[in-house]
Amino acid sequence: WVRIFVVEPFYIPSLSMYPTLTINDQIAVEKFSKLWSSPQRGDMVVFKAPKAFFRAKGLSQSERSNTMLVKRVIAVAGDEVEVRDGVVLLNSKPRYEPYTLESARYSLPKLTVPTGALFVLGDNRNVSIDSHVWGCLPVENVVGKAFYVIYPIDRQGFVDEFMQDLEVTGDAGSFVERLASLRRKASR
C-alpha cells in the first residue's frame, strides 16, 4: 500500500541526472503531492517514458517496457522555453541552474509548453535524452517527485539540499555562500 500510494524507491541506471544523481543511486519518490498540486519548475520528477522517448531511441514495440525516467521540470504549461548558446531561456530570461554539469551543446527553438504538459531536462544536458529530443511530457505520465537519495549511504540526503534551502529561506546570499562552501569541500 505504501509503495503504491505514498513512497517508492527507484534505481538510477544512467548519468542523465549527474551530478545530482549518479549511476546506482537509489532514490525515494513521493507519490501523493500530485493529488493536489502539479509539478513545479525545478522539481525532479519520475515518470513513465512517453512513446516519443522510445521513437527517439529507435526501440521497437517489443523492446518497450515499463521504463521510468527521472528528469528536472524546466517549464510548465504556458511557459516559453528555448536553448540558445548553451543557455536555457525560460520566458525569455536565462534560467539559473547551479545543478547542471555543463552548458548544453545544442540549440532548441522557442516553444510554448502546451496545457497538460511539462518540459523536462536532465541535469547532465549533453547526455540526457529528454524534452529537447522527444518533446513535452504529458503530466499524466508523472509518477511522483524524487526527494531523497536512500543509497549509497555516503550520498544520503535530499536530492536538492541547497536548492531547497533557497526555496525555504529566500536568502540568496546564504544560498550562494553555502553553494561555494559545498564546491570547496568537493574540490578537496
Short mmCIF file of N, CA, C and O in Angstrom, two decimals, residues 72-145:
data_model
loop_
_atom_site.label_atom_id
_atom_site.label_comp_id
_atom_site.label_asym_id
_atom_site.label_seq_id
_atom_site.Cartn_x
_atom_site.Cartn_y
_atom_site.Cartn_z
N ARG A 72 14.39 16.83 -14.54
CA ARG A 72 14.02 18.04 -13.82
C ARG A 72 13.01 18.84 -14.65
O ARG A 72 13.18 19.02 -15.85
N VAL A 73 11.96 19.33 -13.99
CA VAL A 73 10.97 20.17 -14.66
C VAL A 73 11.59 21.55 -14.89
O VAL A 73 12.02 22.22 -13.96
N ILE A 74 11.65 21.95 -16.15
CA ILE A 74 12.20 23.24 -16.53
C ILE A 74 11.08 24.24 -16.80
O ILE A 74 11.19 25.41 -16.45
N ALA A 75 10.02 23.77 -17.42
CA ALA A 75 8.91 24.66 -17.78
C ALA A 75 7.58 23.93 -17.62
O ALA A 75 7.52 22.71 -17.78
N VAL A 76 6.55 24.70 -17.31
CA VAL A 76 5.20 24.16 -17.12
C VAL A 76 4.28 24.76 -18.19
O VAL A 76 4.69 25.64 -18.95
N ALA A 77 3.06 24.29 -18.23
CA ALA A 77 2.10 24.75 -19.24
C ALA A 77 2.05 26.28 -19.32
O ALA A 77 1.99 26.96 -18.31
N GLY A 78 2.14 26.77 -20.56
CA GLY A 78 2.09 28.21 -20.79
C GLY A 78 3.45 28.88 -20.84
O GLY A 78 3.59 30.00 -21.35
N ASP A 79 4.48 28.23 -20.32
CA ASP A 79 5.84 28.79 -20.35
C ASP A 79 6.42 28.67 -21.75
O ASP A 79 6.12 27.73 -22.49
N GLU A 80 7.28 29.63 -22.08
CA GLU A 80 8.07 29.53 -23.30
C GLU A 80 9.49 29.12 -22.90
O GLU A 80 10.04 29.66 -21.95
N VAL A 81 10.05 28.16 -23.62
CA VAL A 81 11.40 27.69 -23.31
C VAL A 81 12.19 27.58 -24.61
O VAL A 81 11.63 27.26 -25.66
N GLU A 82 13.47 27.90 -24.51
CA GLU A 82 14.38 27.71 -25.64
C GLU A 82 15.79 27.52 -25.10
O GLU A 82 16.07 27.86 -23.94
N VAL A 83 16.66 26.96 -25.93
CA VAL A 83 18.06 26.82 -25.57
C VAL A 83 18.85 27.52 -26.67
O VAL A 83 18.73 27.17 -27.85
N ARG A 84 19.62 28.53 -26.26
CA ARG A 84 20.41 29.31 -27.21
C ARG A 84 21.79 29.57 -26.63
O ARG A 84 21.91 30.00 -25.49
N ASP A 85 22.82 29.28 -27.41
CA ASP A 85 24.21 29.46 -26.97
C ASP A 85 24.49 28.78 -25.64
O ASP A 85 25.19 29.32 -24.77
N GLY A 86 23.92 27.58 -25.45
CA GLY A 86 24.16 26.80 -24.23
C GLY A 86 23.35 27.22 -23.03
O GLY A 86 23.49 26.64 -21.96
N VAL A 87 22.50 28.23 -23.18
CA VAL A 87 21.73 28.77 -22.06
C VAL A 87 20.26 28.42 -22.23
O VAL A 87 19.69 28.62 -23.31
N VAL A 88 19.64 27.91 -21.15
CA VAL A 88 18.21 27.66 -21.15
C VAL A 88 17.51 28.97 -20.84
O VAL A 88 17.80 29.62 -19.83
N LEU A 89 16.61 29.38 -21.74
CA LEU A 89 15.84 30.60 -21.53
C LEU A 89 14.41 30.19 -21.20
O LEU A 89 13.78 29.43 -21.94
N LEU A 90 13.92 30.69 -20.09
CA LEU A 90 12.56 30.43 -19.65
C LEU A 90 11.82 31.76 -19.69
O LEU A 90 12.21 32.71 -19.00
N ASN A 91 10.80 31.83 -20.53
CA ASN A 91 10.05 33.07 -20.72
C ASN A 91 11.00 34.22 -21.05
O ASN A 91 10.91 35.31 -20.50
N SER A 92 11.95 33.93 -21.95
CA SER A 92 12.94 34.88 -22.49
C SER A 92 14.01 35.32 -21.50
O SER A 92 14.79 36.22 -21.80
N LYS A 93 14.09 34.69 -20.32
CA LYS A 93 15.12 35.04 -19.33
C LYS A 93 15.99 33.83 -19.05
O LYS A 93 15.49 32.70 -18.94
N PRO A 94 17.32 34.05 -18.90
CA PRO A 94 18.20 32.92 -18.57
C PRO A 94 17.77 32.28 -17.26
O PRO A 94 17.45 32.97 -16.30
N ARG A 95 17.78 30.97 -17.23
CA ARG A 95 17.40 30.23 -16.03
C ARG A 95 18.65 29.93 -15.21
O ARG A 95 19.64 29.44 -15.74
N TYR A 96 18.59 30.22 -13.93
CA TYR A 96 19.71 29.92 -13.03
C TYR A 96 19.69 28.44 -12.71
O TYR A 96 18.71 27.92 -12.18
N GLU A 97 20.79 27.74 -13.06
CA GLU A 97 20.82 26.29 -12.93
C GLU A 97 22.16 25.81 -12.35
O GLU A 97 23.00 25.27 -13.06
N PRO A 98 22.35 25.95 -11.04
CA PRO A 98 23.63 25.54 -10.44
C PRO A 98 23.83 24.03 -10.41
O PRO A 98 24.93 23.56 -10.15
N TYR A 99 22.79 23.27 -10.68
CA TYR A 99 22.84 21.81 -10.59
C TYR A 99 23.29 21.14 -11.88
O TYR A 99 23.48 19.94 -11.91
N THR A 100 23.46 21.87 -12.98
CA THR A 100 23.83 21.23 -14.24
C THR A 100 25.32 20.93 -14.27
O THR A 100 26.12 21.62 -13.64
N LEU A 101 25.69 19.91 -15.02
CA LEU A 101 27.09 19.53 -15.15
C LEU A 101 27.82 20.52 -16.05
O LEU A 101 28.93 20.94 -15.75
N GLU A 102 27.19 20.90 -17.15
CA GLU A 102 27.79 21.81 -18.11
C GLU A 102 26.69 22.42 -18.97
O GLU A 102 25.56 21.96 -18.97
N SER A 103 27.05 23.45 -19.70
CA SER A 103 26.09 24.09 -20.60
C SER A 103 25.71 23.15 -21.74
O SER A 103 26.52 22.32 -22.17
N ALA A 104 24.51 23.32 -22.23
CA ALA A 104 24.04 22.50 -23.34
C ALA A 104 24.84 22.82 -24.60
O ALA A 104 25.13 23.97 -24.89
N ARG A 105 25.18 21.76 -25.34
CA ARG A 105 25.87 21.93 -26.62
C ARG A 105 24.88 21.73 -27.77
O ARG A 105 25.25 21.21 -28.82
N TYR A 106 23.67 22.13 -27.55
CA TYR A 106 22.64 22.05 -28.58
C TYR A 106 21.77 23.29 -28.49
O TYR A 106 21.82 24.03 -27.51
N SER A 107 20.99 23.50 -29.52
CA SER A 107 20.04 24.61 -29.53
C SER A 107 18.64 24.03 -29.61
O SER A 107 18.44 22.92 -30.10
N LEU A 108 17.69 24.80 -29.13
CA LEU A 108 16.29 24.41 -29.21
C LEU A 108 15.50 25.68 -29.51
O LEU A 108 15.60 26.65 -28.76
N PRO A 109 14.77 25.70 -30.61
CA PRO A 109 13.98 26.90 -30.91
C PRO A 109 12.89 27.10 -29.86
O PRO A 109 12.45 26.14 -29.21
N LYS A 110 12.49 28.35 -29.70
CA LYS A 110 11.48 28.68 -28.69
C LYS A 110 10.21 27.87 -28.93
O LYS A 110 9.74 27.74 -30.05
N LEU A 111 9.70 27.30 -27.83
CA LEU A 111 8.42 26.59 -27.90
C LEU A 111 7.60 26.93 -26.67
O LEU A 111 8.15 27.29 -25.63
N THR A 112 6.29 26.85 -26.81
CA THR A 112 5.39 27.07 -25.69
C THR A 112 4.90 25.72 -25.21
O THR A 112 4.42 24.91 -26.00
N VAL A 113 5.03 25.49 -23.91
CA VAL A 113 4.60 24.22 -23.33
C VAL A 113 3.07 24.19 -23.33
O VAL A 113 2.43 25.10 -22.80
N PRO A 114 2.47 23.17 -23.95
CA PRO A 114 1.01 23.11 -24.02
C PRO A 114 0.36 22.75 -22.68
O PRO A 114 1.01 22.22 -21.78
N THR A 115 -0.91 23.01 -22.58
CA THR A 115 -1.69 22.63 -21.41
C THR A 115 -1.58 21.12 -21.21
O THR A 115 -1.60 20.35 -22.17
N GLY A 116 -1.42 20.70 -19.95
CA GLY A 116 -1.33 19.28 -19.64
C GLY A 116 0.03 18.68 -19.90
O GLY A 116 0.17 17.46 -19.97
N ALA A 117 1.06 19.55 -20.04
CA ALA A 117 2.39 19.04 -20.35
C ALA A 117 3.46 19.75 -19.52
O ALA A 117 3.22 20.81 -18.93
N LEU A 118 4.66 19.16 -19.51
CA LEU A 118 5.84 19.72 -18.85
C LEU A 118 7.00 19.63 -19.83
O LEU A 118 7.02 18.76 -20.70
N PHE A 119 7.98 20.51 -19.65
CA PHE A 119 9.22 20.42 -20.40
C PHE A 119 10.28 20.01 -19.39
O PHE A 119 10.50 20.71 -18.40
N VAL A 120 10.92 18.85 -19.61
CA VAL A 120 11.87 18.29 -18.64
C VAL A 120 13.23 18.08 -19.29
O VAL A 120 13.32 17.71 -20.46
N LEU A 121 14.29 18.33 -18.51
CA LEU A 121 15.65 18.10 -18.99
C LEU A 121 16.44 17.37 -17.90
O LEU A 121 16.17 17.55 -16.72
N GLY A 122 17.44 16.60 -18.32
CA GLY A 122 18.37 16.01 -17.38
C GLY A 122 19.40 17.04 -16.96
O GLY A 122 19.73 17.95 -17.72
N ASP A 123 19.94 16.92 -15.75
CA ASP A 123 20.97 17.85 -15.28
C ASP A 123 22.26 17.71 -16.08
O ASP A 123 23.02 18.66 -16.20
N ASN A 124 22.51 16.55 -16.63
CA ASN A 124 23.67 16.30 -17.49
C ASN A 124 23.19 16.52 -18.92
O ASN A 124 22.94 15.58 -19.67
N ARG A 125 23.06 17.78 -19.29
CA ARG A 125 22.37 18.19 -20.51
C ARG A 125 22.83 17.50 -21.78
O ARG A 125 22.03 17.24 -22.67
N ASN A 126 24.10 17.22 -21.91
CA ASN A 126 24.61 16.70 -23.17
C ASN A 126 24.58 15.18 -23.26
O ASN A 126 24.96 14.62 -24.29
N VAL A 127 24.11 14.52 -22.22
CA VAL A 127 23.98 13.07 -22.21
C VAL A 127 22.50 12.66 -22.20
O VAL A 127 22.13 11.63 -22.73
N SER A 128 21.67 13.49 -21.61
CA SER A 128 20.27 13.15 -21.37
C SER A 128 19.41 13.15 -22.65
O SER A 128 19.49 14.06 -23.47
N ILE A 129 18.60 12.10 -22.77
CA ILE A 129 17.58 12.05 -23.82
C ILE A 129 16.30 12.52 -23.14
O ILE A 129 15.73 11.81 -22.30
N ASP A 130 15.85 13.72 -23.46
CA ASP A 130 14.78 14.37 -22.71
C ASP A 130 13.90 15.22 -23.63
O ASP A 130 13.88 14.99 -24.84
N SER A 131 13.23 16.21 -23.07
CA SER A 131 12.30 17.02 -23.87
C SER A 131 12.97 17.75 -25.03
O SER A 131 12.30 18.06 -26.01
N HIS A 132 14.24 18.01 -24.96
CA HIS A 132 14.89 18.67 -26.10
C HIS A 132 14.97 17.72 -27.30
O HIS A 132 15.11 18.16 -28.43
N VAL A 133 14.82 16.41 -27.06
CA VAL A 133 14.86 15.41 -28.13
C VAL A 133 13.45 14.95 -28.50
O VAL A 133 13.09 14.92 -29.66
N TRP A 134 12.63 14.59 -27.49
CA TRP A 134 11.34 13.98 -27.76
C TRP A 134 10.12 14.84 -27.45
O TRP A 134 8.99 14.39 -27.60
N GLY A 135 10.32 16.06 -27.05
CA GLY A 135 9.19 16.98 -26.86
C GLY A 135 8.67 17.00 -25.44
O GLY A 135 9.29 16.48 -24.51
N CYS A 136 7.54 17.63 -25.27
CA CYS A 136 6.96 17.83 -23.93
C CYS A 136 6.40 16.53 -23.37
O CYS A 136 5.95 15.65 -24.10
N LEU A 137 6.45 16.46 -22.05
CA LEU A 137 5.99 15.28 -21.31
C LEU A 137 4.54 15.48 -20.87
O LEU A 137 4.22 16.49 -20.23
N PRO A 138 3.65 14.54 -21.18
CA PRO A 138 2.29 14.64 -20.66
C PRO A 138 2.30 14.53 -19.12
O PRO A 138 2.94 13.63 -18.56
N VAL A 139 1.63 15.43 -18.44
CA VAL A 139 1.60 15.44 -16.97
C VAL A 139 1.09 14.11 -16.42
O VAL A 139 1.56 13.65 -15.38
N GLU A 140 0.17 13.47 -17.13
CA GLU A 140 -0.38 12.21 -16.61
C GLU A 140 0.66 11.10 -16.53
O GLU A 140 0.44 10.09 -15.86
N ASN A 141 1.81 11.26 -17.17
CA ASN A 141 2.88 10.26 -17.08
C ASN A 141 3.66 10.36 -15.77
O ASN A 141 4.40 9.45 -15.42
N VAL A 142 3.53 11.48 -15.05
CA VAL A 142 4.30 11.68 -13.83
C VAL A 142 3.82 10.73 -12.74
O VAL A 142 2.64 10.64 -12.44
N VAL A 143 4.79 10.01 -12.15
CA VAL A 143 4.52 9.06 -11.07
C VAL A 143 4.68 9.76 -9.72
O VAL A 143 3.93 9.53 -8.79
N GLY A 144 5.70 10.63 -9.62
CA GLY A 144 5.94 11.34 -8.37
C GLY A 144 7.18 12.19 -8.44
O GLY A 144 7.80 12.33 -9.49
N LYS A 145 7.55 12.75 -7.28
CA LYS A 145 8.72 13.63 -7.19
C LYS A 145 9.84 12.94 -6.41
O LYS A 145 9.61 12.42 -5.32
#
